[in-house]
């Protein structure tokens, strides 16, 4: 898995089995055990090429990067297999999300990292290209992890929100005792994307993120800028909805940096304000579009940002704010684990999208299967 932060490949190795009972799309039941995981950073030149592709790349570069990323993903798979003390012949399937370079809800989506290369280098059957089928079925192609959230975290008694804070933040609402058709899930707005962008710009690439939210914790929130950011139409747009760098990428960041310079904001104050923007956009979406819940479980890189997590805890009064770590899943590993689960269901010919979340007209089997050796 590689997300909108474009910082590298997270590989997870898991053992997945059916629980012996009837498998229904509305109530999938799987036994999932995470064996190990690791994040392998992209080489700097690769990351720069990817960021260029997202803004205005050439078809030649796109073609080249598709195969180069396939090699990188294959290498990550082989390393994580070795780390677990396994051999490629021990592995039944690889699920690869790829790297999103363009996502246009309901119009099209493109993830690169050629599955054929992964299958050829590893010899393992590979499922990739998950999002297009949902769009073909009338959906937004995102979010896809709600299916996984249901498998791992649904409860007969506790209403939960699963929050992933990657480049973009997204939520899955799991009301107590309900099936897939009753959950809600959507993107809420920027997660780490703007925070990471500020750090990379202002340090000229020396620092890629605000570790633990340390700098943001030293700053003060500039309320006028926060109010202006919260007026972005995506924040209060009704779901289903998804977003990415197309709305909150470099062009949006340029405007923010211009305002910050005009107002004389320090780096710390700008980071504090953008952290508050992530927090407030999440809280506002929960208020507008979700029912009651008593637990919020965060994952993704942003779950390690103490300033961000503290802000959520302060704003969500009466809600237990925690992370997937409490449930035995490292915050960096959940999405990679998720695509292993989706791939397992694809290989078993089981629908694994959530129409209630993506807006698709029907449940479909996601992904394309490339046979291994």
PDB file of N, CA and C in Angstrom, residues 155-207:
ATOM      1  N   UNK A 155     -18.967  -4.102  15.926  1.00  0.00           N
ATOM      2  CA  UNK A 155     -19.306  -4.596  17.261  1.00  0.00           C
ATOM      3  C   UNK A 155     -20.822  -4.653  17.421  1.00  0.00           C
ATOM      4  N   UNK A 156     -21.329  -5.662  18.110  1.00  0.00           N
ATOM      5  CA  UNK A 156     -22.778  -5.715  18.341  1.00  0.00           C
ATOM      6  C   UNK A 156     -23.268  -4.675  19.349  1.00  0.00           C
ATOM      7  N   UNK A 157     -22.338  -4.112  20.140  1.00  0.00           N
ATOM      8  CA  UNK A 157     -22.761  -3.230  21.228  1.00  0.00           C
ATOM      9  C   UNK A 157     -22.181  -1.820  21.176  1.00  0.00           C
ATOM     10  N   UNK A 158     -21.058  -1.622  20.482  1.00  0.00           N
ATOM     11  CA  UNK A 158     -20.365  -0.332  20.506  1.00  0.00           C
ATOM     12  C   UNK A 158     -20.419   0.326  19.134  1.00  0.00           C
ATOM     13  N   UNK A 159     -20.878   1.573  19.083  1.00  0.00           N
ATOM     14  CA  UNK A 159     -20.844   2.357  17.842  1.00  0.00           C
ATOM     15  C   UNK A 159     -19.480   3.033  17.741  1.00  0.00           C
ATOM     16  N   UNK A 160     -18.800   2.795  16.622  1.00  0.00           N
ATOM     17  CA  UNK A 160     -17.428   3.275  16.472  1.00  0.00           C
ATOM     18  C   UNK A 160     -17.253   4.096  15.203  1.00  0.00           C
ATOM     19  N   UNK A 161     -16.260   4.985  15.249  1.00  0.00           N
ATOM     20  CA  UNK A 161     -15.767   5.653  14.052  1.00  0.00           C
ATOM     21  C   UNK A 161     -14.317   5.231  13.865  1.00  0.00           C
ATOM     22  N   UNK A 162     -14.006   4.714  12.682  1.00  0.00           N
ATOM     23  CA  UNK A 162     -12.628   4.421  12.305  1.00  0.00           C
ATOM     24  C   UNK A 162     -12.115   5.603  11.497  1.00  0.00           C
ATOM     25  N   UNK A 163     -11.027   6.203  11.946  1.00  0.00           N
ATOM     26  CA  UNK A 163     -10.465   7.384  11.299  1.00  0.00           C
ATOM     27  C   UNK A 163      -9.085   7.049  10.765  1.00  0.00           C
ATOM     28  N   UNK A 164      -8.892   7.190   9.466  1.00  0.00           N
ATOM     29  CA  UNK A 164      -7.559   7.045   8.887  1.00  0.00           C
ATOM     30  C   UNK A 164      -7.029   8.426   8.527  1.00  0.00           C
ATOM     31  N   UNK A 165      -5.862   8.756   9.056  1.00  0.00           N
ATOM     32  CA  UNK A 165      -5.259  10.064   8.774  1.00  0.00           C
ATOM     33  C   UNK A 165      -4.000   9.836   7.957  1.00  0.00           C
ATOM     34  N   UNK A 166      -4.181   9.772   6.640  1.00  0.00           N
ATOM     35  CA  UNK A 166      -3.064   9.733   5.718  1.00  0.00           C
ATOM     36  C   UNK A 166      -2.917  11.129   5.121  1.00  0.00           C
ATOM     37  N   UNK A 167      -2.539  11.208   3.841  1.00  0.00           N
ATOM     38  CA  UNK A 167      -2.513  12.517   3.192  1.00  0.00           C
ATOM     39  C   UNK A 167      -3.883  13.158   3.256  1.00  0.00           C
ATOM     40  N   UNK A 168      -4.907  12.342   3.008  1.00  0.00           N
ATOM     41  CA  UNK A 168      -6.310  12.727   3.172  1.00  0.00           C
ATOM     42  C   UNK A 168      -6.865  11.973   4.374  1.00  0.00           C
ATOM     43  N   UNK A 169      -7.768  12.604   5.118  1.00  0.00           N
ATOM     44  CA  UNK A 169      -8.416  11.933   6.253  1.00  0.00           C
ATOM     45  C   UNK A 169      -9.750  11.354   5.803  1.00  0.00           C
ATOM     46  N   UNK A 170     -10.075  10.173   6.306  1.00  0.00           N
ATOM     47  CA  UNK A 170     -11.378   9.587   6.003  1.00  0.00           C
ATOM     48  C   UNK A 170     -11.920   8.841   7.210  1.00  0.00           C
ATOM     49  N   UNK A 171     -13.238   8.741   7.267  1.00  0.00           N
ATOM     50  CA  UNK A 171     -13.901   8.094   8.400  1.00  0.00           C
ATOM     51  C   UNK A 171     -14.800   6.959   7.915  1.00  0.00           C
ATOM     52  N   UNK A 172     -14.932   5.954   8.770  1.00  0.00           N
ATOM     53  CA  UNK A 172     -15.924   4.893   8.599  1.00  0.00           C
ATOM     54  C   UNK A 172     -16.763   4.848   9.861  1.00  0.00           C
ATOM     55  N   UNK A 173     -18.069   4.940   9.698  1.00  0.00           N
ATOM     56  CA  UNK A 173     -18.987   4.913  10.839  1.00  0.00           C
ATOM     57  C   UNK A 173     -19.617   3.537  10.928  1.00  0.00           C
ATOM     58  N   UNK A 174     -19.404   2.865  12.057  1.00  0.00           N
ATOM     59  CA  UNK A 174     -19.924   1.515  12.283  1.00  0.00           C
ATOM     60  C   UNK A 174     -20.924   1.540  13.435  1.00  0.00           C
ATOM     61  N   UNK A 175     -22.209   1.780  13.142  1.00  0.00           N
ATOM     62  CA  UNK A 175     -23.209   1.722  14.213  1.00  0.00           C
ATOM     63  C   UNK A 175     -23.256   0.321  14.819  1.00  0.00           C
ATOM     64  N   UNK A 176     -23.500   0.249  16.098  1.00  0.00           N
ATOM     65  CA  UNK A 176     -23.520  -1.043  16.789  1.00  0.00           C
ATOM     66  C   UNK A 176     -24.535  -1.995  16.165  1.00  0.00           C
ATOM     67  N   UNK A 177     -24.091  -3.230  15.928  1.00  0.00           N
ATOM     68  CA  UNK A 177     -25.000  -4.292  15.515  1.00  0.00           C
ATOM     69  C   UNK A 177     -25.575  -4.185  14.125  1.00  0.00           C
ATOM     70  N   UNK A 178     -24.887  -3.485  13.216  1.00  0.00           N
ATOM     71  CA  UNK A 178     -25.429  -3.309  11.865  1.00  0.00           C
ATOM     72  C   UNK A 178     -24.582  -4.035  10.827  1.00  0.00           C
ATOM     73  N   UNK A 179     -25.120  -4.141   9.607  1.00  0.00           N
ATOM     74  CA  UNK A 179     -24.415  -4.763   8.500  1.00  0.00           C
ATOM     75  C   UNK A 179     -23.751  -3.726   7.613  1.00  0.00           C
ATOM     76  N   UNK A 180     -23.078  -4.208   6.562  1.00  0.00           N
ATOM     77  CA  UNK A 180     -22.354  -3.324   5.648  1.00  0.00           C
ATOM     78  C   UNK A 180     -23.249  -2.269   5.012  1.00  0.00           C
ATOM     79  N   UNK A 181     -24.506  -2.642   4.753  1.00  0.00           N
ATOM     80  CA  UNK A 181     -25.397  -1.719   4.045  1.00  0.00           C
ATOM     81  C   UNK A 181     -25.770  -0.504   4.890  1.00  0.00           C
ATOM     82  N   UNK A 182     -25.451  -0.518   6.180  1.00  0.00           N
ATOM     83  CA  UNK A 182     -25.842   0.577   7.061  1.00  0.00           C
ATOM     84  C   UNK A 182     -24.675   1.451   7.507  1.00  0.00           C
ATOM     85  N   UNK A 183     -23.450   1.112   7.112  1.00  0.00           N
ATOM     86  CA  UNK A 183     -22.321   1.934   7.531  1.00  0.00           C
ATOM     87  C   UNK A 183     -22.187   3.141   6.610  1.00  0.00           C
ATOM     88  N   UNK A 184     -21.485   4.150   7.097  1.00  0.00           N
ATOM     89  CA  UNK A 184     -21.192   5.341   6.310  1.00  0.00           C
ATOM     90  C   UNK A 184     -19.679   5.521   6.276  1.00  0.00           C
ATOM     91  N   UNK A 185     -19.168   6.000   5.162  1.00  0.00           N
ATOM     92  CA  UNK A 185     -17.729   6.225   5.059  1.00  0.00           C
ATOM     93  C   UNK A 185     -17.450   7.232   3.954  1.00  0.00           C
ATOM     94  N   UNK A 186     -16.479   8.110   4.199  1.00  0.00           N
ATOM     95  CA  UNK A 186     -16.157   9.153   3.217  1.00  0.00           C
ATOM     96  C   UNK A 186     -14.894   9.885   3.651  1.00  0.00           C
ATOM     97  N   UNK A 187     -14.309  10.623   2.720  1.00  0.00           N
ATOM     98  CA  UNK A 187     -13.190  11.508   3.028  1.00  0.00           C
ATOM     99  C   UNK A 187     -13.721  12.767   3.697  1.00  0.00           C
ATOM    100  N   UNK A 188     -12.961  13.269   4.686  1.00  0.00           N
ATOM    101  CA  UNK A 188     -13.376  14.488   5.390  1.00  0.00           C
ATOM    102  C   UNK A 188     -12.613  15.719   4.932  1.00  0.00           C
ATOM    103  N   UNK A 189     -11.467  15.522   4.278  1.00  0.00           N
ATOM    104  CA  UNK A 189     -10.624  16.638   3.858  1.00  0.00           C
ATOM    105  C   UNK A 189      -9.160  16.286   4.063  1.00  0.00           C
ATOM    106  N   UNK A 190      -8.289  17.285   4.133  1.00  0.00           N
ATOM    107  CA  UNK A 190      -6.861  17.000   4.301  1.00  0.00           C
ATOM    108  C   UNK A 190      -6.562  16.308   5.624  1.00  0.00           C
ATOM    109  N   UNK A 191      -5.623  15.371   5.577  1.00  0.00           N
ATOM    110  CA  UNK A 191      -5.096  14.761   6.787  1.00  0.00           C
ATOM    111  C   UNK A 191      -3.729  15.363   7.060  1.00  0.00           C
ATOM    112  N   UNK A 192      -2.686  14.669   6.565  1.00  0.00           N
ATOM    113  CA  UNK A 192      -1.312  15.162   6.726  1.00  0.00           C
ATOM    114  C   UNK A 192      -0.826  15.967   5.530  1.00  0.00           C
ATOM    115  N   UNK A 193      -1.584  15.986   4.448  1.00  0.00           N
ATOM    116  CA  UNK A 193      -1.080  16.502   3.178  1.00  0.00           C
ATOM    117  C   UNK A 193      -0.548  17.928   3.275  1.00  0.00           C
ATOM    118  N   UNK A 194      -1.333  18.825   3.855  1.00  0.00           N
ATOM    119  CA  UNK A 194      -0.916  20.222   3.948  1.00  0.00           C
ATOM    120  C   UNK A 194       0.208  20.396   4.964  1.00  0.00           C
ATOM    121  N   UNK A 195       0.129  19.672   6.071  1.00  0.00           N
ATOM    122  CA  UNK A 195       1.172  19.750   7.099  1.00  0.00           C
ATOM    123  C   UNK A 195       2.516  19.298   6.534  1.00  0.00           C
ATOM    124  N   UNK A 196       2.506  18.176   5.824  1.00  0.00           N
ATOM    125  CA  UNK A 196       3.745  17.673   5.225  1.00  0.00           C
ATOM    126  C   UNK A 196       4.250  18.627   4.151  1.00  0.00           C
ATOM    127  N   UNK A 197       3.320  19.183   3.375  1.00  0.00           N
ATOM    128  CA  UNK A 197       3.704  20.117   2.324  1.00  0.00           C
ATOM    129  C   UNK A 197       4.398  21.346   2.872  1.00  0.00           C
ATOM    130  N   UNK A 198       3.883  21.886   3.974  1.00  0.00           N
ATOM    131  CA  UNK A 198       4.509  23.055   4.612  1.00  0.00           C
ATOM    132  C   UNK A 198       5.923  22.717   5.070  1.00  0.00           C
ATOM    133  N   UNK A 199       6.081  21.585   5.731  1.00  0.00           N
ATOM    134  CA  UNK A 199       7.403  21.194   6.225  1.00  0.00           C
ATOM    135  C   UNK A 199       8.394  21.028   5.078  1.00  0.00           C
ATOM    136  N   UNK A 200       7.962  20.393   4.007  1.00  0.00           N
ATOM    137  CA  UNK A 200       8.863  20.159   2.880  1.00  0.00           C
ATOM    138  C   UNK A 200       9.235  21.462   2.183  1.00  0.00           C
ATOM    139  N   UNK A 201       8.266  22.361   2.042  1.00  0.00           N
ATOM    140  CA  UNK A 201       8.528  23.635   1.370  1.00  0.00           C
ATOM    141  C   UNK A 201       9.445  24.528   2.206  1.00  0.00           C
ATOM    142  N   UNK A 202       9.094  24.686   3.483  1.00  0.00           N
ATOM    143  CA  UNK A 202       9.797  25.664   4.314  1.00  0.00           C
ATOM    144  C   UNK A 202      11.169  25.186   4.764  1.00  0.00           C
ATOM    145  N   UNK A 203      11.415  23.876   4.720  1.00  0.00           N
ATOM    146  CA  UNK A 203      12.756  23.367   5.060  1.00  0.00           C
ATOM    147  C   UNK A 203      13.530  22.971   3.807  1.00  0.00           C
ATOM    148  N   UNK A 204      12.953  23.305   2.626  1.00  0.00           N
ATOM    149  CA  UNK A 204      13.571  22.970   1.341  1.00  0.00           C
ATOM    150  C   UNK A 204      13.912  21.476   1.245  1.00  0.00           C
ATOM    151  N   UNK A 205      12.981  20.669   1.720  1.00  0.00           N
ATOM    152  CA  UNK A 205      13.112  19.229   1.592  1.00  0.00           C
ATOM    153  C   UNK A 205      13.912  18.544   2.682  1.00  0.00           C
ATOM    154  N   UNK A 206      14.471  19.304   3.624  1.00  0.00           N
ATOM    155  CA  UNK A 206      15.269  18.684   4.688  1.00  0.00           C
ATOM    156  C   UNK A 206      14.394  17.880   5.652  1.00  0.00           C
ATOM    157  N   UNK A 207      13.175  18.360   5.906  1.00  0.00           N
ATOM    158  CA  UNK A 207      12.240  17.652   6.777  1.00  0.00           C
ATOM    159  C   UNK A 207      10.970  17.362   5.987  1.00  0.00           C
TER     160      UNK A 207
END
